[in-house]
Short mmCIF file of C-alpha atoms in Angstrom, two decimals:
data_model
loop_
_atom_site.label_atom_id
_atom_site.label_comp_id
_atom_site.label_asym_id
_atom_site.label_seq_id
_atom_site.Cartn_x
_atom_site.Cartn_y
_atom_site.Cartn_z
CA MET A 700 122.48 100.94 82.58
CA LEU A 701 120.01 102.62 84.93
CA SER A 702 121.45 103.97 88.17
CA VAL A 703 119.15 101.77 90.30
CA ASP A 704 120.49 98.61 88.62
CA ARG A 705 124.11 99.79 88.80
CA GLN A 706 123.85 100.64 92.50
CA GLN A 707 122.35 97.23 93.22
CA ILE A 708 125.23 95.52 91.38
CA ILE A 709 127.76 97.61 93.30
CA PHE A 710 126.12 96.83 96.63
CA ASP A 711 125.96 93.10 95.81
CA GLN A 712 129.69 93.10 95.05
CA ILE A 713 130.52 94.88 98.31
CA ARG A 714 128.23 92.56 100.27
CA ARG A 715 129.94 89.46 98.80
CA LYS A 716 133.52 90.67 99.11
CA GLY A 717 133.30 93.01 102.10
CA SER A 718 135.05 95.77 100.14
CA VAL A 719 135.66 96.98 96.60
CA ARG A 720 137.89 99.44 94.79
CA ILE A 721 136.58 102.21 92.53
CA SER A 722 138.96 101.11 89.76
CA GLN A 723 137.46 97.61 89.84
CA LEU A 724 133.92 98.98 89.61
CA MET A 725 134.84 101.28 86.70
CA LYS A 726 136.21 98.31 84.77
CA SER A 727 133.44 95.79 85.55
CA LEU A 728 130.61 98.27 84.94
CA ALA A 729 132.21 100.27 82.12
CA ALA A 730 131.37 103.46 84.01
CA SER A 731 133.27 106.67 84.69
CA GLU A 732 134.90 107.45 88.01
CA SER A 733 132.45 110.30 88.67
CA THR A 734 129.48 107.96 88.06
CA ILE A 735 130.83 105.32 90.44
CA ARG A 736 131.56 107.95 93.10
CA ARG A 737 127.97 109.25 92.86
CA ASP A 738 126.64 105.72 93.25
CA LEU A 739 128.84 105.13 96.29
CA GLU A 740 127.71 108.43 97.80
CA GLU A 741 124.08 107.36 97.43
CA LEU A 742 124.71 103.92 98.96
CA GLU A 743 126.58 105.56 101.85
CA ARG A 744 123.71 108.04 102.34
CA GLN A 745 121.39 105.07 102.77
CA GLY A 746 123.70 103.59 105.42
CA LEU A 747 124.60 100.51 103.38
CA ILE A 748 128.32 101.10 102.86
CA LYS A 749 131.13 103.33 104.06
CA ARG A 750 133.39 105.06 101.56
CA VAL A 751 137.13 104.80 102.15
CA HIS A 752 140.13 106.04 100.16
CA GLY A 753 139.93 104.47 96.70
CA GLY A 754 136.83 102.40 97.35
CA ALA A 755 134.16 101.33 99.86
CA VAL A 756 133.52 98.77 102.57
CA LEU A 757 130.39 97.08 103.86
CA VAL A 758 128.59 98.44 106.90
CA GLN A 759 128.63 95.46 109.22
CA HIS A 760 125.51 96.17 111.29
CA MET A 761 123.13 95.26 108.45
CA ALA A 762 119.48 95.22 109.47
CA ILE A 763 117.47 92.12 108.57
CA GLU A 764 113.77 92.36 107.89
CA ALA A 765 111.49 89.89 109.62
CA SER A 766 109.27 87.75 107.44
CA ASN A 767 105.51 88.23 107.12
CA TYR A 768 105.12 84.93 108.98
CA ASP A 769 107.09 86.33 111.92
CA LYS A 770 105.22 89.65 111.90
CA GLN A 771 101.66 88.51 111.27
CA ASP A 772 100.78 87.97 114.95
CA LEU A 773 102.42 91.18 116.18
CA PHE A 774 99.78 93.85 116.94
CA ALA A 775 97.33 91.73 114.95
CA GLU A 776 94.16 93.35 116.38
CA GLU A 777 95.55 96.84 115.82
CA LYS A 778 96.47 96.02 112.23
CA GLU A 779 92.97 94.72 111.50
CA ARG A 780 91.41 97.93 112.87
CA ILE A 781 93.85 100.05 110.86
CA GLY A 782 93.10 98.04 107.73
CA LYS A 783 89.35 98.35 108.20
CA PHE A 784 89.54 102.13 108.66
CA ALA A 785 91.87 102.50 105.68
CA ALA A 786 89.41 100.55 103.54
CA SER A 787 86.74 103.13 104.40
CA LEU A 788 88.89 105.81 102.72
CA VAL A 789 88.58 104.11 99.32
CA GLU A 790 85.85 105.53 97.10
CA GLU A 791 84.08 103.79 94.24
CA HIS A 792 85.74 104.25 90.84
CA SER A 793 89.02 105.30 92.44
CA SER A 794 92.50 103.91 91.78
CA ILE A 795 94.84 102.77 94.54
CA LEU A 796 98.39 101.55 95.02
CA ILE A 797 98.92 99.06 97.84
CA ASP A 798 102.39 98.46 99.24
CA ALA A 799 103.58 95.11 100.60
CA GLY A 800 103.23 94.49 104.33
CA THR A 801 101.12 92.88 107.03
CA THR A 802 99.11 96.05 107.79
CA THR A 803 98.43 96.73 104.11
CA ALA A 804 97.34 93.09 103.83
CA ALA A 805 94.74 93.86 106.52
CA LEU A 806 93.48 96.66 104.26
CA ALA A 807 93.16 94.17 101.39
CA ARG A 808 91.12 91.79 103.56
CA ALA A 809 88.78 94.61 104.65
CA LEU A 810 88.31 96.26 101.25
CA ASN A 811 84.82 95.92 99.77
CA THR A 812 84.38 99.12 97.75
CA PRO A 813 83.24 98.21 94.21
CA ASN A 814 84.81 99.33 90.92
CA VAL A 815 88.29 100.09 92.24
CA LYS A 816 91.44 99.86 90.14
CA ILE A 817 94.25 98.30 92.17
CA ILE A 818 98.00 98.12 91.63
CA THR A 819 100.18 96.25 94.14
CA ASN A 820 103.69 94.88 94.42
CA ALA A 821 102.67 92.18 96.92
CA LEU A 822 101.83 88.63 95.81
CA ASN A 823 99.73 87.86 98.89
CA ILE A 824 97.73 91.09 98.54
CA ALA A 825 97.11 90.39 94.85
CA GLU A 826 95.84 86.94 95.79
CA ILE A 827 93.54 88.29 98.53
CA LEU A 828 92.00 90.89 96.22
CA SER A 829 91.72 88.58 93.21
CA SER A 830 89.74 86.12 95.33
CA LYS A 831 87.32 89.01 96.05
CA LYS A 832 86.80 89.48 92.29
CA TYR A 833 88.85 92.67 92.01
CA THR A 834 90.91 93.21 88.90
CA VAL A 835 94.45 93.61 90.15
CA LEU A 836 97.57 94.73 88.33
CA ALA A 837 100.61 93.12 89.92
CA ALA A 838 103.74 95.25 89.49
CA GLY A 839 105.97 92.31 88.63
CA GLY A 840 109.61 91.97 89.49
CA VAL A 841 111.90 89.89 91.67
CA ILE A 842 109.96 88.15 94.45
CA LYS A 843 111.15 88.47 98.05
CA THR A 844 110.00 85.26 99.69
CA ASN A 845 110.05 86.65 103.24
CA THR A 846 107.66 89.55 102.58
CA TYR A 847 105.94 88.48 99.30
CA ALA A 848 107.04 91.82 97.84
CA MET A 849 108.02 92.22 94.21
CA VAL A 850 110.99 94.56 93.80
CA GLY A 851 113.48 95.75 91.22
CA GLU A 852 113.54 97.94 88.14
CA ILE A 853 110.58 96.17 86.48
CA THR A 854 108.44 96.91 89.55
CA ILE A 855 109.52 100.54 89.68
CA GLU A 856 109.01 101.14 85.96
CA THR A 857 105.53 99.59 86.13
CA ILE A 858 104.52 101.85 89.02
CA ARG A 859 105.88 104.92 87.24
CA ASN A 860 103.37 104.36 84.44
CA PHE A 861 100.44 105.11 86.75
CA HIS A 862 98.99 108.01 88.69
CA ALA A 863 96.68 106.67 91.39
CA ASP A 864 94.30 108.49 93.71
CA ILE A 865 95.77 106.96 96.87
CA CYS A 866 98.93 105.10 97.80
CA PHE A 867 98.57 102.92 100.91
CA LEU A 868 102.05 102.52 102.34
CA GLY A 869 103.52 100.31 105.05
CA MET A 870 106.64 101.28 106.99
CA ASN A 871 109.07 99.66 109.43
CA GLY A 872 110.38 102.75 111.19
CA ILE A 873 108.98 106.26 111.73
CA SER A 874 111.05 108.81 113.57
CA GLU A 875 111.09 112.58 113.96
CA GLU A 876 114.87 112.53 113.46
CA THR A 877 115.20 110.08 110.54
CA GLY A 878 111.78 110.12 108.88
CA LEU A 879 110.46 107.00 107.16
CA THR A 880 112.73 103.95 107.00
CA THR A 881 112.66 100.29 105.96
CA PRO A 882 115.34 97.57 106.24
CA ASP A 883 115.54 96.66 102.55
CA MET A 884 117.03 99.00 99.94
CA GLN A 885 115.01 97.58 97.05
CA GLU A 886 111.72 97.84 98.93
CA ALA A 887 112.62 101.44 99.81
CA TRP A 888 112.95 102.29 96.10
CA VAL A 889 109.52 100.75 95.39
CA LYS A 890 107.93 102.68 98.26
CA ARG A 891 109.39 105.94 96.92
CA ALA A 892 108.01 105.19 93.46
CA MET A 893 104.57 104.54 94.94
CA MET A 894 104.61 107.82 96.88
CA ARG A 895 105.43 109.73 93.71
CA ALA A 896 102.76 107.92 91.68
CA ALA A 897 99.79 108.88 93.87
CA GLU A 898 97.75 112.00 94.52
CA LYS A 899 97.56 111.18 98.23
CA VAL A 900 99.85 109.12 100.48
CA VAL A 901 98.22 107.21 103.34
CA LEU A 902 100.61 105.57 105.80
CA LEU A 903 99.36 102.51 107.69
CA ALA A 904 101.46 101.78 110.77
CA ASP A 905 100.79 100.50 114.27
CA SER A 906 102.23 102.52 117.14
CA SER A 907 105.18 100.15 117.68
CA LYS A 908 106.81 101.56 114.53
CA PHE A 909 107.30 105.03 116.07
CA GLY A 910 110.67 106.04 117.42
CA LYS A 911 112.34 103.32 115.36
CA THR A 912 114.91 103.71 112.60
CA THR A 913 115.78 100.90 110.20
CA LEU A 914 118.46 100.72 107.55
CA THR A 915 117.18 102.53 104.46
CA HIS A 916 115.65 105.99 104.23
CA VAL A 917 112.37 106.11 102.26
CA GLY A 918 111.20 109.70 102.68
CA GLU A 919 110.19 112.45 105.04
CA VAL A 920 107.10 112.46 107.25
CA GLY A 921 105.91 115.65 105.54
CA GLU A 922 105.41 113.64 102.33
CA VAL A 923 102.58 111.72 104.04
CA ASP A 924 99.04 113.12 103.86
CA ILE A 925 97.25 110.76 106.26
CA LEU A 926 98.45 108.40 108.99
CA VAL A 927 96.20 105.61 110.24
CA THR A 928 97.52 104.08 113.45
CA ASP A 929 96.27 102.71 116.77
CA GLU A 930 95.51 104.41 120.08
CA GLY A 931 98.97 103.59 121.40
CA LEU A 932 100.41 106.59 119.55
CA SER A 933 101.88 109.02 122.07
CA VAL A 934 100.71 112.64 122.35
CA GLU A 935 104.26 113.77 121.55
CA ASP A 936 104.38 111.72 118.34
CA ARG A 937 100.96 112.94 117.30
CA ASN A 938 101.99 116.55 117.86
CA TRP A 939 105.11 116.43 115.69
CA LEU A 940 103.28 114.52 112.98
CA GLU A 941 100.49 117.09 112.82
CA SER A 942 103.05 119.91 112.88
CA ASN A 943 104.41 118.38 109.67
CA GLY A 944 100.99 118.52 108.00
CA VAL A 945 99.96 114.90 108.56
CA THR A 946 96.30 114.17 109.34
CA VAL A 947 96.32 111.51 112.08
CA PHE A 948 93.61 108.91 112.72
CA CYS A 949 94.00 106.68 115.80
CA VAL A 950 91.64 103.70 115.57
#
């Protein structure tokens, strides 16, 4: 069993029961004690659980991600400008990965560059681009109805088979202290896979996302090549981003 699947099973058990013992996990998953301890360490690192003597308990202050319906009107004008600028970065005959999200959906609506190969894990983005006659590869998996994202091992394995020119990434929280974060563990794994599968990482995020930290760590700001945001970005945030090698566009 792959570690991603095993960790998800472990987390699901802890979420249902509130706590679990290492001995129970070893028996139910037919895994060694050292393997289970490594999985628990990773889940604790992500802030999902807390390890205790002989087992683990659920972290009670779980973050809940808002749905696309709830988020679509927030900073709507800024997101459209960000999406339009991001679309201008796409060259003909290039290949791109597009993450799920309302700002990345704005990119999909604005995109008109011909002869582009597109891979996405978002059902709504696949629909938008297919209606514009693009050929789209949907990285299938388990569908999250609140964000239209496809997640899970199938999604990750599909993305790993590609090396795109650009990954366009959405994010829920961006902080100098905690880096890039998102509320959902499974979406975080997909975002990481996308970052590793692209030559260049372009982060699309309105200025409200800065200074925020959500539940699951995705990566460090220094892994981003370009940020496209709005003019609400503070001078202080721009300075630390650029000091980490990020090229910043405020539109």
